[in-house]
CSV table of N, CA and C in Angstrom, one decimal:
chain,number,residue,atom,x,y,z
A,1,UNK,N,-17.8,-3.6,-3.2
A,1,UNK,CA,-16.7,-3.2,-4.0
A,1,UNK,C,-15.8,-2.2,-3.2
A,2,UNK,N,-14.8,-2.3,-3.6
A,2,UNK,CA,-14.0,-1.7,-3.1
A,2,UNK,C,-13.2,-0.6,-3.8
A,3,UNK,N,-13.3,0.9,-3.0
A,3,UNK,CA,-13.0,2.3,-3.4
A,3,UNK,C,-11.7,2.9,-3.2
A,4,UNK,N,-10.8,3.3,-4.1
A,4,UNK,CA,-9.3,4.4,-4.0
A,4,UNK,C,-9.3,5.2,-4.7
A,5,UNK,N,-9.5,6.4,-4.1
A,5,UNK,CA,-9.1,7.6,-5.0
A,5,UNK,C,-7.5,7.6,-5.1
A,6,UNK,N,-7.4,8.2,-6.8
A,6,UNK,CA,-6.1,8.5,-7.7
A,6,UNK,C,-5.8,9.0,-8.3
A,7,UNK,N,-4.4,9.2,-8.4
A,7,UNK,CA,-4.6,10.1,-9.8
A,7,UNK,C,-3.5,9.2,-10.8
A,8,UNK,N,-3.6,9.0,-11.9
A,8,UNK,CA,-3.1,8.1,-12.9
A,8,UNK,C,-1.7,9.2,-13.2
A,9,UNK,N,-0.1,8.4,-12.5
A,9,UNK,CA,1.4,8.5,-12.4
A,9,UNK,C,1.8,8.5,-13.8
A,10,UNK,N,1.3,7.5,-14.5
A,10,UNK,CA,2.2,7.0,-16.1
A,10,UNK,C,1.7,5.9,-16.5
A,11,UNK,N,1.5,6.0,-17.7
A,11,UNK,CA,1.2,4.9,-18.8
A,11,UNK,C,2.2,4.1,-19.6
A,12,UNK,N,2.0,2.9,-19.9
A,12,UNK,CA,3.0,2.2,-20.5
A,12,UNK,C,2.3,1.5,-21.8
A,13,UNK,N,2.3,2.0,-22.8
A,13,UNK,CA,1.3,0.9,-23.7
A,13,UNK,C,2.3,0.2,-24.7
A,14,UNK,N,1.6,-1.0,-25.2
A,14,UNK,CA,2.1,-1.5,-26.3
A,14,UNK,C,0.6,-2.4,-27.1
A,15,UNK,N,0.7,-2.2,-27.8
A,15,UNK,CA,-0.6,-2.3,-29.0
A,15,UNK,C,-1.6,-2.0,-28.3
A,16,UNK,N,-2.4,-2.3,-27.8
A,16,UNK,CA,-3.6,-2.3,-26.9
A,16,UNK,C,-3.7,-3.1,-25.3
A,17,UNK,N,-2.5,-3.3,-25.0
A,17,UNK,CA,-2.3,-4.0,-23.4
A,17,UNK,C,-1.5,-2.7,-22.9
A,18,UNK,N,-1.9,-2.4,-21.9
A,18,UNK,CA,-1.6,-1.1,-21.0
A,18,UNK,C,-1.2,-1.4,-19.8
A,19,UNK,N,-0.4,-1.0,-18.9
A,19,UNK,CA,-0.1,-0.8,-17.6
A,19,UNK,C,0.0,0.6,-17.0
A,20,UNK,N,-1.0,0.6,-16.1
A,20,UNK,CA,-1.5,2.3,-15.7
A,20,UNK,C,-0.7,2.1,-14.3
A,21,UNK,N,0.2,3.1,-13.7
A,21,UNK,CA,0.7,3.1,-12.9
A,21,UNK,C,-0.1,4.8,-11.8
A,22,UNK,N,-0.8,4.4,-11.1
A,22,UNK,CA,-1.9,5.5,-10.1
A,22,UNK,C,-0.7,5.9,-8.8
A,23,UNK,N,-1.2,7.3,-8.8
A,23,UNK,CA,-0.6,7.7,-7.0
A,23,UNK,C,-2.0,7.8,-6.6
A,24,UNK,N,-1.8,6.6,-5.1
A,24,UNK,CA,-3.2,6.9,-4.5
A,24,UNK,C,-2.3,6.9,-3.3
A,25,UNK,N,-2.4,8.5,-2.9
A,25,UNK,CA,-1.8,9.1,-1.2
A,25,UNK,C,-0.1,8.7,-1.4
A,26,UNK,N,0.5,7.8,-0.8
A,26,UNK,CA,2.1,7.5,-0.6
A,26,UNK,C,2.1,6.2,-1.3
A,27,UNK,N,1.1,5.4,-1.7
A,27,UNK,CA,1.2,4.4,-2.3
A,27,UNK,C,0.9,4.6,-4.3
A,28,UNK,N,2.1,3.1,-4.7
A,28,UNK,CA,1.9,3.2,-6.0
A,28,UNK,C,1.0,2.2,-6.2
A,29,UNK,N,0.3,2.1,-7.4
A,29,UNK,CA,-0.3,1.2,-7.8
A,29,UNK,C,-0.6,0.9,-8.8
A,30,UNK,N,-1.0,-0.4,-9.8
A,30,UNK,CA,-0.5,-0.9,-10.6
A,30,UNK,C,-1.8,-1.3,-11.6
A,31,UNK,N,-2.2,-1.4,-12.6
A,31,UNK,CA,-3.2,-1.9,-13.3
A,31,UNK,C,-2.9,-2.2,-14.7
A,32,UNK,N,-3.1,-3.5,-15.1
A,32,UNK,CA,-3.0,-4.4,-16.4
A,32,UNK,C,-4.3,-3.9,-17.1
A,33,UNK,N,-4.7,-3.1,-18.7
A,33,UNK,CA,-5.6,-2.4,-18.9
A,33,UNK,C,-5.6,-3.1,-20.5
A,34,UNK,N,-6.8,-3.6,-21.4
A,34,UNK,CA,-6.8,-3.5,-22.7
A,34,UNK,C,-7.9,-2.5,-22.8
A,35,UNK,N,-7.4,-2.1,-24.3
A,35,UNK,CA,-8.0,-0.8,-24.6
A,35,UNK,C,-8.5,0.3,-23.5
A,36,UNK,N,-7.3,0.6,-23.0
A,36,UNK,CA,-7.3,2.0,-22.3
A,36,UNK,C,-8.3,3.2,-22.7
A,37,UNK,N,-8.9,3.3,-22.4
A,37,UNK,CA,-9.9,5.4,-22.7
A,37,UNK,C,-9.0,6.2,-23.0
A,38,UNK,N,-9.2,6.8,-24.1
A,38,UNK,CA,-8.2,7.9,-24.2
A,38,UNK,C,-9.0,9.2,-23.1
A,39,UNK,N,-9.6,8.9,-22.5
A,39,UNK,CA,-9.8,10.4,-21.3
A,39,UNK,C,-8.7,9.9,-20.1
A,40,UNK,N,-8.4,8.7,-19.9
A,40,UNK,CA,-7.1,8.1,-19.2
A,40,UNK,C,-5.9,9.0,-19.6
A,41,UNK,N,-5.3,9.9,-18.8
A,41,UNK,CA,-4.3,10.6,-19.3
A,41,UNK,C,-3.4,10.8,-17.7
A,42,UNK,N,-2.1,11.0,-18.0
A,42,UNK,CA,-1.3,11.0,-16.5
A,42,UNK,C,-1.8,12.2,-16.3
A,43,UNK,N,-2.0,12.1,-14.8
A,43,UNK,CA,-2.8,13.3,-14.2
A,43,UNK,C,-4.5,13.3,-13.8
A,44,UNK,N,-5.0,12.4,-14.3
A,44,UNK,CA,-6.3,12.1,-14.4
A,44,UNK,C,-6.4,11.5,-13.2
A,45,UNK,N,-7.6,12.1,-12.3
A,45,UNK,CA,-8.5,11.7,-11.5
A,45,UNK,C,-9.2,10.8,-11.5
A,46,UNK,N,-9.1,9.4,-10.4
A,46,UNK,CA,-9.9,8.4,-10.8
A,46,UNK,C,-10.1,7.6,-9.9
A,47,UNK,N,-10.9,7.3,-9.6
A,47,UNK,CA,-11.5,5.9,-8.5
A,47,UNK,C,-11.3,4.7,-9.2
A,48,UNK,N,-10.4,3.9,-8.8
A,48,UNK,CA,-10.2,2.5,-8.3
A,48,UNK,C,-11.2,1.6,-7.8
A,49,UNK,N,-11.1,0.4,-8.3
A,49,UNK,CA,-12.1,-0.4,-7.6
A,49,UNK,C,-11.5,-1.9,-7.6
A,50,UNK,N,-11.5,-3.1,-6.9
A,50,UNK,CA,-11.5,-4.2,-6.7
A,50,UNK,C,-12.5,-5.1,-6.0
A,51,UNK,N,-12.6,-6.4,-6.5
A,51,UNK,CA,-14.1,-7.1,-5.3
A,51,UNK,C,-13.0,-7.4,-4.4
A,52,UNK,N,-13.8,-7.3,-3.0
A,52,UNK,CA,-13.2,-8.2,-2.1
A,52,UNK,C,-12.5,-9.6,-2.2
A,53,UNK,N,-13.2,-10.4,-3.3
A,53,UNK,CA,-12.4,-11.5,-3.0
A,53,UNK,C,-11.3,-11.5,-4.3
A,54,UNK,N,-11.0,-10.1,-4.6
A,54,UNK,CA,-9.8,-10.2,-5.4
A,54,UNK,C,-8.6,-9.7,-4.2
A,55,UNK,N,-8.6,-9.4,-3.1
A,55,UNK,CA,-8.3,-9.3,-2.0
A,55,UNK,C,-7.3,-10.2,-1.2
A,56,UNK,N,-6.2,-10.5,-1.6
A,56,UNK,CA,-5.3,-11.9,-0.8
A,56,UNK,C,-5.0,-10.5,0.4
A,57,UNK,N,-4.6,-11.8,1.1
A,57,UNK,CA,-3.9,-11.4,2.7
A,57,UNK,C,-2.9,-12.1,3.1
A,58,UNK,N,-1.7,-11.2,3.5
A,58,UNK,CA,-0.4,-11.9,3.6
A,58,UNK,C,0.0,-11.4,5.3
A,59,UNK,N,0.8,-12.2,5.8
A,59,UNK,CA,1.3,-12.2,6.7
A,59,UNK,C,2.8,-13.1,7.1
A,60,UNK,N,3.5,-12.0,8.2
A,60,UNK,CA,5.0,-12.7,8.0
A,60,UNK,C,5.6,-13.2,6.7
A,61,UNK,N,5.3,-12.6,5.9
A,61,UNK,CA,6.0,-13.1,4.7
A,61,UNK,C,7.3,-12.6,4.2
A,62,UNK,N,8.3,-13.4,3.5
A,62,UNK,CA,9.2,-12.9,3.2
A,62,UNK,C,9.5,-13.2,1.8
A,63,UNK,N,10.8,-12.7,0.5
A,63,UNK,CA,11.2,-12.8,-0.5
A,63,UNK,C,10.3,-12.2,-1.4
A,64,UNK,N,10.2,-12.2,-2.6
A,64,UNK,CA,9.3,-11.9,-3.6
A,64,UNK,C,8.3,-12.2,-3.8
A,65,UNK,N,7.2,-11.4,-4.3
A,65,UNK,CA,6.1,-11.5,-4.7
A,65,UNK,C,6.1,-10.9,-6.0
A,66,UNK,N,4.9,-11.6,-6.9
A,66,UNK,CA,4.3,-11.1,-8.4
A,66,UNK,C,3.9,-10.2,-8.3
A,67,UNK,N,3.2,-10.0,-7.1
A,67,UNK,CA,1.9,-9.2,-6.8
A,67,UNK,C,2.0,-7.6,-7.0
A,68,UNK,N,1.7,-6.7,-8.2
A,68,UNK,CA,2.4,-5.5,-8.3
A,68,UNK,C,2.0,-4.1,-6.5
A,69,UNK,N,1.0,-4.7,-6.6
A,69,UNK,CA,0.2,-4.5,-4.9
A,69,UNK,C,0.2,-4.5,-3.7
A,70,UNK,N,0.9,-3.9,-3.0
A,70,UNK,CA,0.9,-4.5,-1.7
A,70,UNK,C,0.9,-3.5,-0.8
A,71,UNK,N,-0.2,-3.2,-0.2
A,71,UNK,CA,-0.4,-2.3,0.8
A,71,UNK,C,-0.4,-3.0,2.2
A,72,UNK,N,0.3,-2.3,2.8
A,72,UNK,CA,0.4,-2.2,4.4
A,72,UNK,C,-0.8,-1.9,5.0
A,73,UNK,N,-2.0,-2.4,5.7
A,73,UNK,CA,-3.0,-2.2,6.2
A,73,UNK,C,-3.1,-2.7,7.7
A,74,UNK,N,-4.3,-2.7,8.3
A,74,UNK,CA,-4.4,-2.5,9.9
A,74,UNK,C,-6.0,-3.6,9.9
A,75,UNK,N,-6.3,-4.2,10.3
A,75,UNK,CA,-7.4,-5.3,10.6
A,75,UNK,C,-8.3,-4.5,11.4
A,76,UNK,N,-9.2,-3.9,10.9
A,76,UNK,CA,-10.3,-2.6,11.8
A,76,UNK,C,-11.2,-3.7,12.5
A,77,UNK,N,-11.8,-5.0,11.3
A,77,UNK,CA,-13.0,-5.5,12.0
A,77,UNK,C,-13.1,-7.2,11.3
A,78,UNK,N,-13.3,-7.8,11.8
A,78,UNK,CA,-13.3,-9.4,11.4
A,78,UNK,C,-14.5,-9.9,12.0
A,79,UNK,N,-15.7,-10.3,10.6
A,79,UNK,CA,-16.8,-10.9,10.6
A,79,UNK,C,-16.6,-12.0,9.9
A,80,UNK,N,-16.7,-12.8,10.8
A,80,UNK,CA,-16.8,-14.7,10.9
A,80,UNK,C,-18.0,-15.2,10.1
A,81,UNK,N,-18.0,-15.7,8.9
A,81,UNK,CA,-19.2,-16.2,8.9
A,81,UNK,C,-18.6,-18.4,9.0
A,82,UNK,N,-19.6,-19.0,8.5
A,82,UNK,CA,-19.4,-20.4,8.8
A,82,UNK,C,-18.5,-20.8,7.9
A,83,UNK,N,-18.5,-20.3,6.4
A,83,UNK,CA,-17.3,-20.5,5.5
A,83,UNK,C,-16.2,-19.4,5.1
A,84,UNK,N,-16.7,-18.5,4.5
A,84,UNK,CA,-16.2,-17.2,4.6
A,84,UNK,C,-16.0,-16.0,5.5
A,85,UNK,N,-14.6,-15.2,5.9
A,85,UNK,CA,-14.6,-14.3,7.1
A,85,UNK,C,-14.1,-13.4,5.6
A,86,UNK,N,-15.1,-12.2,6.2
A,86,UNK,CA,-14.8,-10.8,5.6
A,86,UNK,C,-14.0,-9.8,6.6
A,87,UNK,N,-12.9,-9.4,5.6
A,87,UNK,CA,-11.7,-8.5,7.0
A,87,UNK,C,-12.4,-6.6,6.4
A,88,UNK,N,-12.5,-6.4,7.5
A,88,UNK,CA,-12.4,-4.4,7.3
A,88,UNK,C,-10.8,-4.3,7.7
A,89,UNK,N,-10.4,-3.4,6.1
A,89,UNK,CA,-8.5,-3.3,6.5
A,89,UNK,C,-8.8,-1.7,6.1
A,90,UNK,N,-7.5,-0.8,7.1
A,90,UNK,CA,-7.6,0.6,7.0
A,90,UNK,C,-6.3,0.8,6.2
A,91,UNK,N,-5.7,1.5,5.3
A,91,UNK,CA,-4.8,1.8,4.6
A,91,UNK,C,-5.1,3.6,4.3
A,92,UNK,N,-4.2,3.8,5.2
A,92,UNK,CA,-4.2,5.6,5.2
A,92,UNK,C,-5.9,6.2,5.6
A,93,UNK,N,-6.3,7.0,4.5
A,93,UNK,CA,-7.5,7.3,4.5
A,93,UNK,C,-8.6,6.6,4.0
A,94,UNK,N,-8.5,5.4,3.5
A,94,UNK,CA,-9.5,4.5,2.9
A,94,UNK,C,-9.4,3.2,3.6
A,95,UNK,N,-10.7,2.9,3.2
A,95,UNK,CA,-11.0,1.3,4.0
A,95,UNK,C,-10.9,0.0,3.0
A,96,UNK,N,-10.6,-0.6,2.7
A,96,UNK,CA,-10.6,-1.9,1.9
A,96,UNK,C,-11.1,-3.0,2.8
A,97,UNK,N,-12.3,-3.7,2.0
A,97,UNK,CA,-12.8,-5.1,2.2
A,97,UNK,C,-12.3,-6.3,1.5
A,98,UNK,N,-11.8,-7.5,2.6
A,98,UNK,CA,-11.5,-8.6,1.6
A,98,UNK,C,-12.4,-9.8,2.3
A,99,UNK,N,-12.4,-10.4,1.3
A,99,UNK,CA,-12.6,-11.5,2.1
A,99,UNK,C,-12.3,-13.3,1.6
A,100,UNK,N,-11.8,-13.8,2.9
A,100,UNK,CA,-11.1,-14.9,2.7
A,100,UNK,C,-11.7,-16.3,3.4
A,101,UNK,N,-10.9,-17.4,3.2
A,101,UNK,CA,-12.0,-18.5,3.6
A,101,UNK,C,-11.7,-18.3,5.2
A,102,UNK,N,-13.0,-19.4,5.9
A,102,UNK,CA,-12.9,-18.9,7.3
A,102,UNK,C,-11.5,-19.5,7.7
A,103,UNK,N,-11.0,-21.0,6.7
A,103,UNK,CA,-9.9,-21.5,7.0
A,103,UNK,C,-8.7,-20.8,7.0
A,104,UNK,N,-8.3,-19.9,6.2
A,104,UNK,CA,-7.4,-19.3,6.1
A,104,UNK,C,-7.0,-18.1,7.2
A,105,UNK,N,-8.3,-17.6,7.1
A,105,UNK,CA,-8.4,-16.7,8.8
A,105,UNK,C,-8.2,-17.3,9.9
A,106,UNK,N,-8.6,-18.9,10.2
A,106,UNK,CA,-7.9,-19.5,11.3
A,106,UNK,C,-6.6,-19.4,11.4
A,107,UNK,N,-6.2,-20.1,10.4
A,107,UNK,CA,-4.5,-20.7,10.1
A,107,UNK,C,-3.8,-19.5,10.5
A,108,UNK,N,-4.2,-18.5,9.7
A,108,UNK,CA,-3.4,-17.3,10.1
A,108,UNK,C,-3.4,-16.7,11.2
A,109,UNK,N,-4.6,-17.0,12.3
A,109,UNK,CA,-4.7,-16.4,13.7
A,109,UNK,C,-4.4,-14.9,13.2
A,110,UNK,N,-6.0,-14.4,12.1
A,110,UNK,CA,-6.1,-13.0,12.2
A,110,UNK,C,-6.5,-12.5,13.7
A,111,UNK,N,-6.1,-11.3,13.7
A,111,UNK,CA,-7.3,-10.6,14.9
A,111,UNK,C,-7.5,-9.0,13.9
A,112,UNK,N,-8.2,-8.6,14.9
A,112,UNK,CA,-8.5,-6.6,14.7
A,112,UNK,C,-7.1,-6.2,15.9
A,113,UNK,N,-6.9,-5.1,14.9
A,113,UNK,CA,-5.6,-4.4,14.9
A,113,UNK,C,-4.4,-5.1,14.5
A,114,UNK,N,-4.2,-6.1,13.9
A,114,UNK,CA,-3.0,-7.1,13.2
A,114,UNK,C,-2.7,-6.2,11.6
A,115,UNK,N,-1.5,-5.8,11.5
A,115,UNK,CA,-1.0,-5.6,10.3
A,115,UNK,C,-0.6,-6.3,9.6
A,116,UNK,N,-0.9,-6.2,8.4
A,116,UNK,CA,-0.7,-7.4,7.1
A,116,UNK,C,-0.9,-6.7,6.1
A,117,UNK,N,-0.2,-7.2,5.0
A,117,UNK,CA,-0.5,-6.9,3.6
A,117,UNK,C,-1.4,-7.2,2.5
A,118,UNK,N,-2.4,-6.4,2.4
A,118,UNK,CA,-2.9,-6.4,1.2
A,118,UNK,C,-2.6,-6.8,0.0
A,119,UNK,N,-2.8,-8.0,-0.5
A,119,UNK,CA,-2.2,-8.1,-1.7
A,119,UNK,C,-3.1,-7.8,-3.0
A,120,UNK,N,-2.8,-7.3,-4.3
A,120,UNK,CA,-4.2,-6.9,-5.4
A,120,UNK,C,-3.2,-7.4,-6.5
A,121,UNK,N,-3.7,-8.4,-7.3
A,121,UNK,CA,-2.7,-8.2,-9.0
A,121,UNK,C,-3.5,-7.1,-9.5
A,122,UNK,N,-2.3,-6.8,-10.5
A,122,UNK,CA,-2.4,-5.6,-11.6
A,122,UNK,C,-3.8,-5.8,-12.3
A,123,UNK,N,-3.8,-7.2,-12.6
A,123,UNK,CA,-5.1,-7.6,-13.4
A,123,UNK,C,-6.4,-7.3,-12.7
A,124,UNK,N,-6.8,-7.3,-11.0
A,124,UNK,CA,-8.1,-7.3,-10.6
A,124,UNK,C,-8.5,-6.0,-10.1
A,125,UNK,N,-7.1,-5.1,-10.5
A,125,UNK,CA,-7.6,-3.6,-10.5
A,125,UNK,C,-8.3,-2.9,-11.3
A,126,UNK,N,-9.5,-2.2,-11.4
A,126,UNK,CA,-9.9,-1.4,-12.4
A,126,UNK,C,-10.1,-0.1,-12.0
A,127,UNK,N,-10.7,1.0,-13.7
A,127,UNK,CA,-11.0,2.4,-12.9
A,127,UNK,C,-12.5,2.2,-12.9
A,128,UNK,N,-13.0,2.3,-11.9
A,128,UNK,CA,-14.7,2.3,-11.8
A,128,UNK,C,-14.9,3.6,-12.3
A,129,UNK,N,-14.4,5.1,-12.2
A,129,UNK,CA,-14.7,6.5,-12.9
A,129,UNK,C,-13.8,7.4,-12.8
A,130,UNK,N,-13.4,8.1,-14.3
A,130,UNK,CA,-12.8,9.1,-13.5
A,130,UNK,C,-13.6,10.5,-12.8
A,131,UNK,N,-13.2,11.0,-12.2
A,131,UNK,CA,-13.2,12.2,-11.1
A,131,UNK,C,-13.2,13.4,-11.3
């Protein structure tokens, strides 16, 4: 799994569907939430979490995305397996794992040290605790 410390920016609710907007370091970030915790309060300290394979990877891309997510990251380490390649990506002070099919890591001619974007929906963000 994958770890960001935060601190929760602003809340947006309507009946019980939530949108938690987090500052983690220079980046914003985004999470689709039913029934929010009321210990969830702006200002609140909280670890982030995502699986790896909620993890897209973009490159050269241009125009719009849905994707409320998108961090700028650095390719630390690329382990090949026969179907699946898992990427180590660095984003500031934290490390994010993704992992994608081995075909798509061809196609894309990943390497270590290539910048690309992390992509995360709002939906496969959660808070694993607050802090």
């Amino acid at each position: 799994m994958n770890h960001i410390p935060a601190f929760v920016e602003s809340i947006q609710s309507v009946a019980n569907l939530n949108i938690v907007t987090f500052h983690a370091n220079k980046h914003l970030l985004k999470m689709m939430s039913l029934d929010l915790s009321a210990e969830i309060q702006m200002g609140t300290q909280v670890l982030l979490t995502c699986k790896p394979t909620n993890i897209a990877i973009a490159k050269n891309i241009s125009g719009e995305l849905s994707y409320s997510n998108q961090l700028e990251v650095t390719i630390l380490s690329i382990n090949e397996g026969e179907l699946l390649t898992v990427l180590a990506l660095k984003c500031d002070e934290f490390i994010l794992e993704s992992i994608i099919t081995r075909d798509s890591h061809k196609r894309m001619k990943l390497q270590k040290n290539d910048t690309v974007i992390a992509l995360i929906k709002s939906s496969d963000l959660s808070i694993e605790k607050i802090l």
